[in-house]
PDB file of C-alpha atoms in Angstrom:
ATOM      1  CA  LYS A   1      14.826  -7.528  27.420  1.00  0.00           C
ATOM      2  CA  ASN A   2      13.644  -8.382  23.905  1.00  0.00           C
ATOM      3  CA  ALA A   3      10.098  -7.288  24.751  1.00  0.00           C
ATOM      4  CA  GLN A   4      11.532  -3.977  26.112  1.00  0.00           C
ATOM      5  CA  ASP A   5      13.362  -3.405  22.901  1.00  0.00           C
ATOM      6  CA  ILE A   6      10.247  -3.881  20.850  1.00  0.00           C
ATOM      7  CA  ILE A   7       8.309  -1.453  22.964  1.00  0.00           C
ATOM      8  CA  LYS A   8      11.065   1.114  22.453  1.00  0.00           C
ATOM      9  CA  SER A   9      10.757   0.658  18.736  1.00  0.00           C
ATOM     10  CA  ASP A  10       9.115   3.373  16.568  1.00  0.00           C
ATOM     11  CA  LEU A  11       7.731   0.574  14.285  1.00  0.00           C
ATOM     12  CA  PHE A  12       5.901  -1.012  17.237  1.00  0.00           C
ATOM     13  CA  TRP A  13       4.135   2.287  18.096  1.00  0.00           C
ATOM     14  CA  ASN A  14       3.191   2.899  14.542  1.00  0.00           C
ATOM     15  CA  ASP A  15       1.686  -0.594  14.206  1.00  0.00           C
ATOM     16  CA  TYR A  16      -0.097  -0.178  17.565  1.00  0.00           C
ATOM     17  CA  GLY A  17      -1.576   3.069  16.343  1.00  0.00           C
ATOM     18  CA  ASN A  18      -2.757   1.359  13.152  1.00  0.00           C
ATOM     19  CA  ALA A  19      -4.589  -1.199  15.298  1.00  0.00           C
ATOM     20  CA  PHE A  20      -6.365   1.557  17.318  1.00  0.00           C
ATOM     21  CA  VAL A  21      -7.354   3.313  14.045  1.00  0.00           C
ATOM     22  CA  GLU A  22      -8.806   0.014  12.615  1.00  0.00           C
ATOM     23  CA  VAL A  23     -10.922  -0.603  15.757  1.00  0.00           C
ATOM     24  CA  GLY A  24     -11.859   3.065  16.024  1.00  0.00           C
ATOM     25  CA  CYS A  25     -13.208   3.125  12.522  1.00  0.00           C
ATOM     26  CA  LEU A  26     -15.018  -0.157  12.928  1.00  0.00           C
ATOM     27  CA  ILE A  27     -16.941   0.888  15.988  1.00  0.00           C
ATOM     28  CA  ASN A  28     -16.936   4.700  15.258  1.00  0.00           C
ATOM     29  CA  ASP A  29     -15.133   5.596  18.492  1.00  0.00           C
ATOM     30  CA  THR A  30     -13.174   8.812  18.841  1.00  0.00           C
ATOM     31  CA  GLN A  31     -11.353   7.476  21.986  1.00  0.00           C
ATOM     32  CA  HIS A  32      -9.665   4.813  19.867  1.00  0.00           C
ATOM     33  CA  LEU A  33      -8.514   7.554  17.479  1.00  0.00           C
ATOM     34  CA  MET A  34      -7.099   9.517  20.390  1.00  0.00           C
ATOM     35  CA  GLU A  35      -5.201   6.392  21.578  1.00  0.00           C
ATOM     36  CA  ALA A  36      -3.927   5.962  17.962  1.00  0.00           C
ATOM     37  CA  LEU A  37      -2.671   9.517  17.872  1.00  0.00           C
ATOM     38  CA  ALA A  38      -0.906   9.048  21.188  1.00  0.00           C
ATOM     39  CA  CYS A  39       0.811   5.936  19.640  1.00  0.00           C
ATOM     40  CA  TYR A  40       1.882   7.766  16.535  1.00  0.00           C
ATOM     41  CA  LYS A  41       3.233  10.603  18.660  1.00  0.00           C
ATOM     42  CA  LYS A  42       5.378   8.034  20.539  1.00  0.00           C
ATOM     43  CA  CYS A  43       6.506   6.583  17.164  1.00  0.00           C
ATOM     44  CA  VAL A  44       7.816   9.936  15.915  1.00  0.00           C
ATOM     45  CA  SER A  45       9.381  10.761  19.229  1.00  0.00           C
ATOM     46  CA  ARG A  46      11.416   7.604  18.982  1.00  0.00           C
ATOM     47  CA  CYS A  47      12.356   8.261  15.298  1.00  0.00           C
ATOM     48  CA  SER A  48      11.786  11.793  14.031  1.00  0.00           C
ATOM     49  CA  GLU A  49      12.539  10.475  10.433  1.00  0.00           C
ATOM     50  CA  ASN A  50       9.672   7.965  10.367  1.00  0.00           C
ATOM     51  CA  PHE A  51       7.624   9.246   7.426  1.00  0.00           C
ATOM     52  CA  GLU A  52       4.786   6.724   7.927  1.00  0.00           C
ATOM     53  CA  GLY A  53       4.486   7.692  11.600  1.00  0.00           C
ATOM     54  CA  TRP A  54       4.210  11.412  10.700  1.00  0.00           C
ATOM     55  CA  LEU A  55       1.678  10.772   7.891  1.00  0.00           C
ATOM     56  CA  ASN A  56      -0.447   8.497  10.169  1.00  0.00           C
ATOM     57  CA  ALA A  57      -0.327  10.996  12.944  1.00  0.00           C
ATOM     58  CA  ALA A  58      -1.384  13.812  10.541  1.00  0.00           C
ATOM     59  CA  CYS A  59      -4.289  11.794   9.083  1.00  0.00           C
ATOM     60  CA  THR A  60      -5.531  10.764  12.560  1.00  0.00           C
ATOM     61  CA  ALA A  61      -5.350  14.338  13.928  1.00  0.00           C
ATOM     62  CA  GLN A  62      -7.102  15.447  10.734  1.00  0.00           C
ATOM     63  CA  ARG A  63      -9.937  12.914  11.320  1.00  0.00           C
ATOM     64  CA  LEU A  64     -10.150  14.073  14.939  1.00  0.00           C
ATOM     65  CA  PHE A  65     -10.395  17.735  13.861  1.00  0.00           C
ATOM     66  CA  TYR A  66     -13.285  16.842  11.466  1.00  0.00           C
ATOM     67  CA  ILE A  67     -15.127  15.045  14.335  1.00  0.00           C
ATOM     68  CA  THR A  68     -14.455  17.539  17.161  1.00  0.00           C
ATOM     69  CA  SER A  69     -13.630  20.845  15.397  1.00  0.00           C
ATOM     70  CA  GLN A  70     -10.902  21.426  17.971  1.00  0.00           C
ATOM     71  CA  ASP A  71      -8.104  23.756  16.796  1.00  0.00           C
ATOM     72  CA  THR A  72      -5.403  21.690  18.645  1.00  0.00           C
ATOM     73  CA  PHE A  73      -6.004  18.740  16.258  1.00  0.00           C
ATOM     74  CA  PHE A  74      -5.883  21.088  13.185  1.00  0.00           C
ATOM     75  CA  THR A  75      -2.602  22.583  14.480  1.00  0.00           C
ATOM     76  CA  TYR A  76      -0.930  19.143  15.143  1.00  0.00           C
ATOM     77  CA  ALA A  77      -2.166  17.775  11.692  1.00  0.00           C
ATOM     78  CA  ASN A  78      -0.747  20.818   9.882  1.00  0.00           C
ATOM     79  CA  LYS A  79       2.579  20.294  11.639  1.00  0.00           C
ATOM     80  CA  ALA A  80       2.688  16.618  11.032  1.00  0.00           C
ATOM     81  CA  PHE A  81       1.848  17.023   7.292  1.00  0.00           C
ATOM     82  CA  SER A  82       4.604  19.549   7.014  1.00  0.00           C
ATOM     83  CA  LYS A  83       7.090  17.162   8.626  1.00  0.00           C
ATOM     84  CA  ALA A  84       5.884  14.192   6.452  1.00  0.00           C
ATOM     85  CA  THR A  85       6.154  16.185   3.182  1.00  0.00           C
ATOM     86  CA  SER A  86       9.595  17.380   4.163  1.00  0.00           C
ATOM     87  CA  LEU A  87      10.754  13.710   4.669  1.00  0.00           C
ATOM     88  CA  LEU A  88       9.187  12.413   1.433  1.00  0.00           C
ATOM     89  CA  PRO A  89       8.264  15.348  -0.917  1.00  0.00           C
ATOM     90  CA  SER A  90       7.183  12.951  -3.727  1.00  0.00           C
ATOM     91  CA  ASN A  91       4.350  11.378  -1.742  1.00  0.00           C
ATOM     92  CA  VAL A  92       1.007  12.297  -3.475  1.00  0.00           C
ATOM     93  CA  ASN A  93      -1.101  11.185  -0.502  1.00  0.00           C
ATOM     94  CA  ALA A  94       0.662  13.397   2.019  1.00  0.00           C
ATOM     95  CA  TRP A  95       0.219  16.626  -0.153  1.00  0.00           C
ATOM     96  CA  PHE A  96      -3.335  15.609  -1.020  1.00  0.00           C
ATOM     97  CA  LYS A  97      -4.466  15.014   2.509  1.00  0.00           C
ATOM     98  CA  TRP A  98      -2.739  18.210   3.669  1.00  0.00           C
ATOM     99  CA  GLY A  99      -4.665  20.121   0.976  1.00  0.00           C
ATOM    100  CA  GLU A 100      -7.963  18.585   2.090  1.00  0.00           C
ATOM    101  CA  LEU A 101      -7.322  19.614   5.724  1.00  0.00           C
ATOM    102  CA  LEU A 102      -6.660  23.244   4.638  1.00  0.00           C
ATOM    103  CA  LEU A 103      -9.554  23.278   2.197  1.00  0.00           C
ATOM    104  CA  THR A 104     -11.995  22.053   4.901  1.00  0.00           C
ATOM    105  CA  LEU A 105     -10.846  24.757   7.338  1.00  0.00           C
ATOM    106  CA  GLY A 106     -11.154  27.418   4.605  1.00  0.00           C
ATOM    107  CA  LYS A 107     -14.592  26.232   3.578  1.00  0.00           C
ATOM    108  CA  HIS A 108     -16.022  26.236   7.107  1.00  0.00           C
ATOM    109  CA  THR A 109     -14.393  29.495   8.283  1.00  0.00           C
ATOM    110  CA  HIS A 110     -14.297  31.330   4.967  1.00  0.00           C
ATOM    111  CA  ASN A 111     -10.535  31.688   5.477  1.00  0.00           C
ATOM    112  CA  LEU A 112      -9.203  32.670   2.083  1.00  0.00           C
ATOM    113  CA  THR A 113      -5.617  32.176   3.139  1.00  0.00           C
ATOM    114  CA  SER A 114      -6.297  28.573   4.053  1.00  0.00           C
ATOM    115  CA  ILE A 115      -8.007  27.942   0.703  1.00  0.00           C
ATOM    116  CA  GLN A 116      -5.028  29.500  -1.067  1.00  0.00           C
ATOM    117  CA  GLU A 117      -2.688  27.263   0.794  1.00  0.00           C
ATOM    118  CA  SER A 118      -4.822  24.183  -0.073  1.00  0.00           C
ATOM    119  CA  ILE A 119      -4.521  25.062  -3.741  1.00  0.00           C
ATOM    120  CA  GLN A 120      -0.684  25.057  -3.375  1.00  0.00           C
ATOM    121  CA  ARG A 121      -0.782  21.578  -1.652  1.00  0.00           C
ATOM    122  CA  PHE A 122      -3.096  20.182  -4.387  1.00  0.00           C
ATOM    123  CA  LYS A 123      -0.726  21.570  -7.017  1.00  0.00           C
ATOM    124  CA  ARG A 124       2.147  19.751  -5.377  1.00  0.00           C
ATOM    125  CA  ALA A 125       0.091  16.509  -5.150  1.00  0.00           C
ATOM    126  CA  TYR A 126      -0.591  16.745  -8.881  1.00  0.00           C
ATOM    127  CA  GLU A 127       3.063  17.364  -9.682  1.00  0.00           C
ATOM    128  CA  CYS A 128       3.698  14.057  -7.833  1.00  0.00           C
ATOM    129  CA  GLU A 129       1.169  12.183  -9.863  1.00  0.00           C
ATOM    130  CA  GLU A 130      -0.013  13.884 -13.024  1.00  0.00           C
ATOM    131  CA  GLY A 131      -3.268  12.627 -14.379  1.00  0.00           C
ATOM    132  CA  ASN A 132      -4.615  11.793 -10.876  1.00  0.00           C
ATOM    133  CA  ASP A 133      -8.258  12.514 -11.382  1.00  0.00           C
ATOM    134  CA  ILE A 134      -9.169  12.834  -7.625  1.00  0.00           C
ATOM    135  CA  VAL A 135      -6.419  15.344  -7.041  1.00  0.00           C
ATOM    136  CA  LEU A 136      -7.436  17.345 -10.087  1.00  0.00           C
ATOM    137  CA  CYS A 137     -11.060  17.468  -8.907  1.00  0.00           C
ATOM    138  CA  ARG A 138     -10.151  18.638  -5.402  1.00  0.00           C
ATOM    139  CA  TRP A 139      -7.758  21.247  -6.779  1.00  0.00           C
ATOM    140  CA  ALA A 140     -10.589  22.534  -8.989  1.00  0.00           C
ATOM    141  CA  GLN A 141     -12.948  22.591  -5.982  1.00  0.00           C
ATOM    142  CA  ALA A 142     -10.508  24.751  -4.057  1.00  0.00           C
ATOM    143  CA  GLU A 143     -10.134  27.133  -7.015  1.00  0.00           C
ATOM    144  CA  LEU A 144     -13.834  27.211  -7.452  1.00  0.00           C
ATOM    145  CA  LEU A 145     -14.484  28.092  -3.835  1.00  0.00           C
ATOM    146  CA  LEU A 146     -11.765  30.818  -3.785  1.00  0.00           C
ATOM    147  CA  GLY A 147     -13.042  32.172  -7.049  1.00  0.00           C
ATOM    148  CA  LYS A 148     -16.608  32.351  -5.606  1.00  0.00           C
ATOM    149  CA  TYR A 149     -15.457  34.083  -2.468  1.00  0.00           C
ATOM    150  CA  MET A 150     -13.222  36.591  -4.298  1.00  0.00           C
ATOM    151  CA  GLU A 151     -15.498  36.953  -7.394  1.00  0.00           C
ATOM    152  CA  ASN A 152     -12.350  36.105  -9.445  1.00  0.00           C
ATOM    153  CA  LEU A 153     -13.098  35.102 -12.978  1.00  0.00           C
ATOM    154  CA  SER A 154      -9.610  33.671 -13.674  1.00  0.00           C
ATOM    155  CA  LEU A 155      -9.966  31.188 -10.764  1.00  0.00           C
ATOM    156  CA  LEU A 156     -13.428  30.216 -11.947  1.00  0.00           C
ATOM    157  CA  LYS A 157     -12.106  29.587 -15.485  1.00  0.00           C
ATOM    158  CA  SER A 158      -9.082  27.702 -14.132  1.00  0.00           C
ATOM    159  CA  ALA A 159     -11.381  25.488 -12.108  1.00  0.00           C
ATOM    160  CA  GLU A 160     -13.542  24.855 -15.151  1.00  0.00           C
ATOM    161  CA  LYS A 161     -10.499  23.880 -17.178  1.00  0.00           C
ATOM    162  CA  LYS A 162      -9.419  21.407 -14.547  1.00  0.00           C
ATOM    163  CA  ILE A 163     -12.963  19.942 -14.289  1.00  0.00           C
ATOM    164  CA  MET A 164     -13.142  19.510 -18.098  1.00  0.00           C
ATOM    165  CA  LYS A 165      -9.652  17.796 -18.061  1.00  0.00           C
ATOM    166  CA  SER A 166     -10.891  15.508 -15.291  1.00  0.00           C
ATOM    167  CA  LEU A 167     -14.010  14.591 -17.288  1.00  0.00           C
ATOM    168  CA  SER A 168     -11.979  13.930 -20.382  1.00  0.00           C
ATOM    169  CA  GLN A 169     -10.026  11.360 -18.311  1.00  0.00           C
ATOM    170  CA  GLU A 170     -12.926   9.899 -16.379  1.00  0.00           C
ATOM    171  CA  SER A 171     -16.262  10.780 -17.927  1.00  0.00           C
ATOM    172  CA  SER A 172     -18.332   8.789 -15.362  1.00  0.00           C
ATOM    173  CA  SER A 173     -16.999  10.719 -12.338  1.00  0.00           C
ATOM    174  CA  SER A 174     -19.974  11.965 -10.355  1.00  0.00           C
ATOM    175  CA  THR A 175     -17.702  14.346  -8.380  1.00  0.00           C
ATOM    176  CA  ALA A 176     -16.464  15.991 -11.553  1.00  0.00           C
ATOM    177  CA  TRP A 177     -19.996  16.347 -12.933  1.00  0.00           C
ATOM    178  CA  TYR A 178     -21.137  17.850  -9.624  1.00  0.00           C
ATOM    179  CA  LEU A 179     -18.225  20.335  -9.628  1.00  0.00           C
ATOM    180  CA  TYR A 180     -18.979  21.212 -13.264  1.00  0.00           C
ATOM    181  CA  GLY A 181     -22.592  22.095 -12.271  1.00  0.00           C
ATOM    182  CA  GLU A 182     -21.227  24.239  -9.355  1.00  0.00           C
ATOM    183  CA  CYS A 183     -18.790  25.925 -11.745  1.00  0.00           C
ATOM    184  CA  LEU A 184     -21.476  26.741 -14.323  1.00  0.00           C
ATOM    185  CA  LYS A 185     -23.641  28.119 -11.485  1.00  0.00           C
ATOM    186  CA  GLU A 186     -20.886  30.433 -10.287  1.00  0.00           C
ATOM    187  CA  LEU A 187     -20.133  31.531 -13.834  1.00  0.00           C
ATOM    188  CA  GLY A 188     -23.897  32.311 -14.251  1.00  0.00           C
ATOM    189  CA  ILE A 189     -23.893  34.397 -11.111  1.00  0.00           C
ATOM    190  CA  TYR A 190     -20.718  36.218 -12.063  1.00  0.00           C
ATOM    191  CA  PHE A 191     -21.897  37.116 -15.594  1.00  0.00           C
ATOM    192  CA  ASP A 192     -25.617  37.427 -14.534  1.00  0.00           C
ATOM    193  CA  ASP A 193     -26.296  35.123 -17.439  1.00  0.00           C
ATOM    194  CA  GLU A 194     -29.111  32.599 -17.057  1.00  0.00           C
ATOM    195  CA  ARG A 195     -27.696  30.409 -19.987  1.00  0.00           C
ATOM    196  CA  TYR A 196     -25.059  29.055 -17.585  1.00  0.00           C
ATOM    197  CA  LEU A 197     -27.730  28.185 -15.120  1.00  0.00           C
TER     198      LEU A 197
END
């Protein structure tokens, strides 16, 4: 009976999913990630208020979406991130990962709405942890991409401001320097001014 109680526990299924993720990442096997997602789904079906279960499910579905490009994984990840952030709105990682999911979709499909939504998620993540250099860079990247697609100078300038702030906090960040180069390139194209280039 004790073993049966353990198997019915949401914590058991969350931990079991974590084990599948660890093995799946070690041997680069999608099937283990699928098994992990099934475990996380069992976890949240047993306790719909389990934040960790929802976040793990979201991140695993996100990874499967990146690997397979299947819309069903995107849809589930989007739903799971929504639930996780509703349970713990102050968690920077949940907002950040959700922003990355939406940005990736927007980048690969040129979906402007998805990029705009990613900007909102990164903004929320930054509100949870101001000064977070990684969040600031990704937020700038989303604004830069949207500014490029829409030929919107205010978005390009906003991205530049965030990149400069990031560099003032962490001057050795290769990501920030790369984004700064991309930003200057887009400003050069916008103004048709070779000095930016």
